Tab-separated table of C-alpha atoms and ligand atoms in Angstrom:
chain	number	residue	atom	x	y	z
L	161	MET	CA	349.491	-22.263	220.735
L	162	THR	CA	349.218	-24.165	216.787
L	163	ARG	CA	347.995	-21.082	215.528
L	164	LEU	CA	351.234	-21.774	212.990
L	165	LEU	CA	351.532	-25.460	213.638
L	166	GLY	CA	353.017	-26.925	209.975
L	167	LYS	CA	353.633	-23.361	208.560
L	168	THR	CA	357.175	-22.129	207.041
L	169	ALA	CA	357.881	-18.520	207.775
L	170	VAL	CA	361.256	-16.621	206.776
L	171	ILE	CA	361.973	-13.709	209.023
L	172	THR	CA	364.622	-10.727	208.299
L	173	GLY	CA	366.033	-8.757	210.776
L	174	ALA	CA	365.618	-11.530	213.308
L	175	ALA	CA	368.622	-11.503	215.415
L	176	ASP	CA	367.196	-9.127	217.835
L	177	GLY	CA	364.334	-6.143	218.586
L	178	ILE	CA	361.135	-6.870	216.722
L	179	GLY	CA	362.605	-9.512	214.305
L	180	PHE	CA	363.518	-11.981	216.985
L	181	ALA	CA	360.311	-11.479	219.098
L	182	ILE	CA	358.146	-12.327	215.851
L	183	ALA	CA	360.386	-15.098	215.015
L	184	LYS	CA	360.238	-16.218	218.736
L	185	ALA	CA	355.967	-15.992	218.791
L	186	MET	CA	355.622	-17.499	215.512
L	187	ALA	CA	357.835	-20.557	216.546
L	188	ALA	CA	356.142	-20.348	220.212
L	189	GLU	CA	352.912	-21.487	217.433
L	190	GLY	CA	354.115	-24.154	216.138
L	191	ALA	CA	356.167	-22.755	212.839
L	192	ARG	CA	359.390	-23.246	211.566
L	193	VAL	CA	361.596	-20.467	211.519
L	194	LEU	CA	363.929	-19.515	209.543
L	195	MET	CA	365.555	-15.952	210.955
L	196	GLY	CA	367.961	-14.103	208.804
L	197	ASP	CA	369.831	-11.494	209.985
L	198	ILE	CA	373.535	-9.826	209.604
L	199	ALA	CA	374.933	-10.154	212.953
L	200	ASP	CA	375.665	-13.715	212.592
L	201	ASP	CA	377.154	-14.737	216.192
L	202	LYS	CA	373.753	-12.854	218.006
L	203	GLY	CA	371.354	-14.693	215.432
L	204	GLU	CA	372.871	-18.174	215.696
L	205	ALA	CA	372.902	-17.543	219.742
L	206	ALA	CA	369.120	-16.631	219.108
L	207	ALA	CA	368.133	-19.453	216.939
L	208	ALA	CA	370.371	-22.127	219.200
L	209	GLY	CA	368.160	-20.550	222.519
L	210	LEU	CA	364.800	-21.341	220.911
L	211	ARG	CA	365.967	-24.807	219.483
L	212	GLU	CA	366.754	-25.501	223.049
L	213	ALA	CA	363.007	-24.204	223.816
L	214	GLY	CA	361.748	-26.867	221.402
L	215	ALA	CA	360.891	-24.453	218.608
L	216	ASN	CA	361.741	-25.704	215.353
L	217	ALA	CA	364.144	-22.757	214.538
L	218	ASP	CA	367.361	-22.051	212.103
L	219	PHE	CA	369.752	-19.503	211.722
L	220	ARG	CA	371.024	-18.017	208.045
L	221	HIS	CA	372.936	-15.075	207.009
L	222	CYS	CA	371.070	-12.637	205.219
L	223	ASP	CA	372.008	-8.899	204.401
L	224	VAL	CA	368.946	-7.759	202.844
L	225	SER	CA	370.389	-5.336	200.841
L	226	VAL	CA	372.007	-7.794	198.947
L	227	GLU	CA	369.978	-9.777	196.610
L	228	THR	CA	371.338	-12.767	196.524
L	229	ASP	CA	371.167	-13.115	200.076
L	230	ILE	CA	367.840	-12.789	200.516
L	231	ALA	CA	367.390	-15.419	197.446
L	232	GLY	CA	369.321	-17.456	199.575
L	233	LEU	CA	367.425	-17.149	202.418
L	234	VAL	CA	364.039	-18.109	201.048
L	235	ALA	CA	365.628	-21.282	198.799
L	236	ALA	CA	367.164	-22.594	202.156
L	237	ALA	CA	363.459	-21.981	203.578
L	238	VAL	CA	362.015	-23.869	201.024
L	239	SER	CA	364.066	-26.812	200.205
L	240	ALA	CA	363.729	-27.400	203.773
L	241	THR	CA	360.136	-27.909	204.239
L	242	GLY	CA	359.008	-27.413	200.709
L	243	ARG	CA	357.112	-24.432	201.556
L	244	LEU	CA	356.102	-20.951	202.045
L	245	ASP	CA	353.821	-19.690	204.143
L	246	VAL	CA	354.932	-16.649	205.862
L	247	MET	CA	357.319	-14.078	204.624
L	248	VAL	CA	358.184	-10.862	207.142
L	249	ASN	CA	360.428	-8.509	205.578
L	250	ASN	CA	361.491	-7.028	208.809
L	251	ALA	CA	364.960	-5.887	208.708
L	252	ALA	CA	365.672	-2.402	208.648
L	253	ILE	CA	368.266	0.566	209.915
L	254	ALA	CA	367.603	3.811	211.417
L	255	ILE	CA	369.319	6.924	209.832
L	256	GLY	CA	367.828	10.269	210.568
L	257	GLY	CA	367.709	12.608	213.136
L	258	MET	CA	368.949	15.811	210.962
L	259	PRO	CA	367.486	17.655	208.298
L	260	ILE	CA	366.571	16.377	204.653
L	261	TYR	CA	369.265	18.504	203.571
L	262	GLU	CA	371.802	17.585	205.648
L	263	MET	CA	371.158	13.934	204.095
L	264	THR	CA	374.064	12.702	201.770
L	265	ASP	CA	373.569	10.797	199.058
L	266	GLU	CA	374.683	7.895	200.764
L	267	GLN	CA	372.829	7.881	203.595
L	268	TRP	CA	370.067	8.052	201.228
L	269	HIS	CA	371.046	5.722	199.089
L	270	ARG	CA	371.521	3.229	201.981
L	271	LEU	CA	368.579	3.774	203.933
L	272	ILE	CA	366.644	2.847	200.677
L	273	ALA	CA	368.568	-0.153	200.014
L	274	VAL	CA	368.306	-1.571	203.265
L	275	ASN	CA	364.313	-0.427	203.999
L	276	LEU	CA	362.562	-0.451	201.038
L	277	THR	CA	365.019	-2.493	198.147
L	278	SER	CA	365.041	-4.827	200.489
L	279	VAL	CA	361.285	-5.305	200.547
L	280	PHE	CA	360.567	-5.231	197.086
L	281	ARG	CA	363.299	-7.825	197.013
L	282	GLY	CA	361.552	-9.871	199.608
L	283	CYS	CA	358.134	-10.006	198.124
L	284	LYS	CA	359.634	-10.831	194.682
L	285	GLN	CA	361.491	-14.499	195.706
L	286	ALA	CA	358.346	-14.870	198.065
L	287	LEU	CA	355.502	-13.769	195.571
L	288	PRO	CA	355.867	-17.000	193.219
L	289	ILE	CA	356.534	-19.394	195.092
L	290	MET	CA	352.826	-18.834	196.983
L	291	ILE	CA	351.298	-18.009	194.183
L	292	ARG	CA	352.431	-22.109	192.700
L	293	GLN	CA	351.001	-22.647	196.740
L	294	GLN	CA	348.038	-20.482	196.429
L	295	ALA	CA	348.549	-19.810	199.595
L	296	GLY	CA	350.582	-17.193	201.564
L	297	SER	CA	351.202	-14.751	203.856
L	298	ILE	CA	353.605	-11.852	203.211
L	299	ILE	CA	354.270	-9.292	206.182
L	300	ASN	CA	355.993	-5.901	205.689
L	301	MET	CA	357.455	-3.571	208.307
L	302	ALA	CA	356.708	-0.408	208.415
L	303	SER	CA	356.317	2.579	210.690
L	304	ALA	CA	354.263	5.041	212.633
L	305	GLN	CA	356.724	7.084	210.704
L	306	ALA	CA	354.616	6.554	207.981
L	307	HIS	CA	351.756	8.468	209.538
L	308	ILE	CA	352.936	11.264	211.186
L	309	GLY	CA	355.741	13.980	211.284
L	310	LEU	CA	358.741	14.092	213.488
L	311	ASP	CA	361.708	16.666	212.497
L	312	GLY	CA	364.534	14.544	210.948
L	313	TRP	CA	362.766	11.709	209.955
L	314	THR	CA	362.239	12.370	206.190
L	315	ALA	CA	363.862	9.208	204.084
L	316	TYR	CA	363.237	6.898	206.548
L	317	ALA	CA	359.627	7.597	206.898
L	318	GLY	CA	359.663	7.575	202.706
L	319	ALA	CA	360.819	4.219	202.590
L	320	LYS	CA	358.178	3.265	205.154
L	321	GLY	CA	355.041	5.092	203.337
L	322	ALA	CA	356.432	3.626	200.031
L	323	ILE	CA	356.235	-0.254	202.026
L	324	ILE	CA	352.322	1.192	202.961
L	325	SER	CA	351.715	2.137	199.582
L	326	MET	CA	353.401	-1.242	197.848
L	327	THR	CA	352.141	-3.870	200.293
L	328	ARG	CA	348.424	-2.487	199.685
L	329	GLN	CA	348.961	-2.585	195.481
L	330	MET	CA	350.116	-6.303	195.901
L	331	ALA	CA	347.244	-7.271	197.946
L	332	VAL	CA	345.251	-5.891	195.183
L	333	GLU	CA	346.994	-7.771	192.429
L	334	PHE	CA	348.043	-10.786	194.366
L	335	GLY	CA	344.812	-11.567	196.539
L	336	PRO	CA	343.138	-13.440	193.639
L	337	HIS	CA	346.305	-16.323	194.456
L	338	ASN	CA	345.047	-16.295	197.890
L	339	VAL	CA	348.284	-15.066	198.809
L	340	ARG	CA	347.518	-11.818	201.263
L	341	LEU	CA	349.856	-8.953	201.868
L	342	ASN	CA	349.795	-6.691	205.281
L	343	SER	CA	352.417	-4.132	206.612
L	344	ILE	CA	352.145	-3.047	210.562
L	345	SER	CA	353.265	-0.048	211.869
L	346	PRO	CA	354.608	0.280	215.258
L	347	GLY	CA	355.070	3.388	217.449
L	348	THR	CA	358.106	3.372	219.959
L	349	ILE	CA	358.809	-0.013	220.925
L	350	ASN	CA	361.654	-0.394	222.875
L	351	THR	CA	364.540	-2.473	220.868
L	352	PRO	CA	368.192	-1.709	220.585
L	353	MET	CA	367.409	0.367	217.109
L	354	ASN	CA	365.759	2.831	220.171
L	355	GLU	CA	368.709	2.218	222.377
L	356	GLN	CA	370.763	3.744	219.009
L	357	VAL	CA	368.663	6.681	218.758
L	358	ILE	CA	368.491	7.439	222.643
L	359	ALA	CA	372.525	7.246	222.533
L	360	GLN	CA	372.861	9.582	219.121
L	361	LEU	CA	370.026	11.952	220.249
L	362	GLY	CA	369.931	12.545	223.827
L	363	PRO	CA	368.052	10.430	226.613
L	364	GLY	CA	365.469	13.105	226.897
L	365	LEU	CA	364.049	11.630	223.998
L	366	MET	CA	362.577	8.927	225.659
L	367	GLN	CA	360.516	11.211	228.164
L	368	SER	CA	359.076	12.857	224.904
L	369	TRP	CA	358.629	9.556	223.107
L	370	VAL	CA	356.066	8.454	226.233
L	371	GLY	CA	354.040	11.756	226.285
L	372	MET	CA	353.616	10.818	222.588
L	373	HIS	CA	351.972	7.711	223.027
L	374	PRO	CA	348.084	8.030	224.514
L	375	ILE	CA	349.124	4.819	226.081
L	376	GLY	CA	351.264	6.618	228.409
L	377	ARG	CA	354.340	4.000	227.017
L	378	ILE	CA	356.497	2.876	224.552
L	379	GLY	CA	355.394	-0.258	223.285
L	380	LYS	CA	357.213	-3.741	223.791
L	381	PRO	CA	358.425	-6.103	220.731
L	382	GLU	CA	356.321	-8.801	222.012
L	383	GLU	CA	353.050	-6.651	221.000
L	384	VAL	CA	354.298	-6.446	217.537
L	385	ALA	CA	355.515	-9.553	217.267
L	386	GLU	CA	351.435	-10.908	218.293
L	387	ALA	CA	349.925	-8.386	215.674
L	388	ALA	CA	352.187	-10.393	212.865
L	389	VAL	CA	351.196	-13.978	213.931
L	390	TYR	CA	347.819	-12.996	214.061
L	391	LEU	CA	348.197	-11.390	210.338
L	392	ALA	CA	350.120	-15.102	209.515
L	393	SER	CA	347.539	-17.419	210.821
L	394	ASP	CA	344.837	-18.345	209.095
L	395	ALA	CA	342.543	-16.458	211.537
L	396	ALA	CA	343.417	-13.621	209.402
L	397	GLY	CA	341.883	-15.879	206.521
L	398	PHE	CA	340.444	-11.951	205.124
L	399	THR	CA	342.408	-10.005	205.904
L	400	THR	CA	344.489	-8.472	203.121
L	401	GLY	CA	345.890	-5.062	202.055
L	402	ILE	CA	345.946	-2.965	205.561
L	403	ASP	CA	348.373	-1.380	207.619
L	404	LEU	CA	348.005	-2.362	210.988
L	405	LYS	CA	349.069	0.117	213.828
L	406	VAL	CA	350.742	-1.237	216.476
L	407	ASP	CA	351.303	2.298	218.088
L	408	GLY	CA	349.741	2.889	221.925
L	409	GLY	CA	347.088	5.638	220.302
L	410	LEU	CA	350.451	7.921	218.942
L	411	THR	CA	348.859	8.363	215.363
L	412	ALA	CA	345.206	8.666	216.720
L	413	LEU	CA	346.988	12.503	217.846
L	414	PRO	CA	346.467	14.960	217.761
L	415	ARG	CA	343.968	14.875	221.025
L	416	PHE	CA	341.704	17.821	221.866
L	417	ILE	CA	342.263	18.470	225.456
L	418	PRO	CA	339.442	20.948	227.246
L	419	HIS	CA	341.323	22.459	230.007
L	420	GLN	CA	343.760	23.359	227.570
L	421	ALA	CA	341.368	25.210	224.984
C	295	NAD	N1	361.587	0.083	216.924
C	295	NAD	C1	361.052	1.139	216.890
C	295	NAD	O1	360.323	2.256	216.800
C	295	NAD	C2	359.895	0.933	215.541
C	295	NAD	C3	359.204	1.505	214.935
C	295	NAD	C4	358.644	1.655	213.691
C	295	NAD	C5	359.005	0.437	213.303
C	295	NAD	N2	360.256	-0.100	213.352
C	295	NAD	C6	360.521	-1.351	212.483
C	295	NAD	O2	360.361	-2.362	213.338
C	295	NAD	C7	361.701	-3.264	212.444
C	295	NAD	C8	362.718	-3.625	213.052
C	295	NAD	O3	363.046	-2.972	214.463
C	295	NAD	P1	363.859	-2.709	215.068
C	295	NAD	O4	363.326	-1.721	216.381
C	295	NAD	O5	363.931	-3.970	216.372
C	295	NAD	O6	365.441	-2.598	215.000
C	295	NAD	P2	366.955	-3.310	215.191
C	295	NAD	O7	367.739	-1.776	215.195
C	295	NAD	O8	366.739	-3.412	217.045
C	295	NAD	O9	366.726	-4.837	215.127
C	295	NAD	C9	366.921	-4.565	213.255
C	295	NAD	C10	367.527	-6.211	213.297
C	295	NAD	O10	368.277	-5.683	212.417
C	295	NAD	C11	369.465	-6.210	211.895
C	295	NAD	N3	369.774	-6.119	210.457
C	295	NAD	C12	370.282	-4.958	210.510
C	295	NAD	N4	370.763	-4.248	209.020
C	295	NAD	C13	370.257	-5.516	208.139
C	295	NAD	C14	370.839	-5.682	207.171
C	295	NAD	N5	371.029	-4.967	206.428
C	295	NAD	N6	370.461	-7.280	206.141
C	295	NAD	C15	369.739	-7.783	207.714
C	295	NAD	N7	369.218	-7.623	208.683
C	295	NAD	C16	369.802	-6.683	208.986
C	295	NAD	C17	369.829	-5.304	212.951
C	295	NAD	O11	371.110	-6.542	213.129
C	295	NAD	C18	368.758	-6.689	214.099
C	295	NAD	O12	369.437	-7.691	214.592
C	295	NAD	C19	362.341	-2.210	211.231
C	295	NAD	O13	361.943	-2.134	210.058
C	295	NAD	C20	362.077	-0.781	212.140
C	295	NAD	O14	362.136	-0.234	210.672
C	295	NAD	C21	360.813	-0.165	215.031
């Protein structure tokens, strides 16, 4: 378990869900991880739990909709180890489940601030350090929602689609500095975000989600974390500008089912 030995990794939205799974997996691979989140108690406890298990992990408050918080998170990581090897822009919120014409301007701006402007800011902070090092891996969390249509999630899908385009653009621009940028598009993953969506839209939704994934189940946060570890590691040294789908085949649909033809 030494795929990230000696690397410094910053992960946003790391107190729970996919972000926590990424922090745990990266720490288990030898990285020194700095976890940012707005859920301070949960984040502190999560980092303490990782330390008890022998990991090199710390937590720092970071609201990704606040520019100085992201700058502070990155600066803290660099001041601790002198490096920033991996930046995972993961934090996001789910505002949706309504037609776009019912979304308020306030909801739109909040979603864009937390889900998209945050990625711009995370990259803005990380890139100069990685360019100076002539090495680094930035991983931006997109979504299967960027690839398919699903009623009620236009703004969320728009932000995730923009993340994929921006990631590809930056991969081209900063590849000459040996800085790699990739995104991950998870399918439906079993996290608190989806518990919130189920609470909002009803339990029948889970059955529909399972049916949407050809693999026949929703995903685990650890399965997304594995993809992030790969993209952060030297094994992915020639991989940049991709969107890695970890979606149980969700975006490979629709499929042709002969007996229904
Ligand atoms: N769960 C899924 O099915 C799924 C599918 C596709 C993409 N994603 C993406 O994966 C990422 C993680 O999702 P998740 O399901 O683990 O979410 P989650 O809600 O379970 O966890 C998100 C974490 O981000 C934190 N957070 C929320 N607002 C924040 C802010 N302003 N600043 C910093 N931290 C904040 C929360 O406190 C929480 O710890 C997100 O980018 C999400 O869009 C999730």
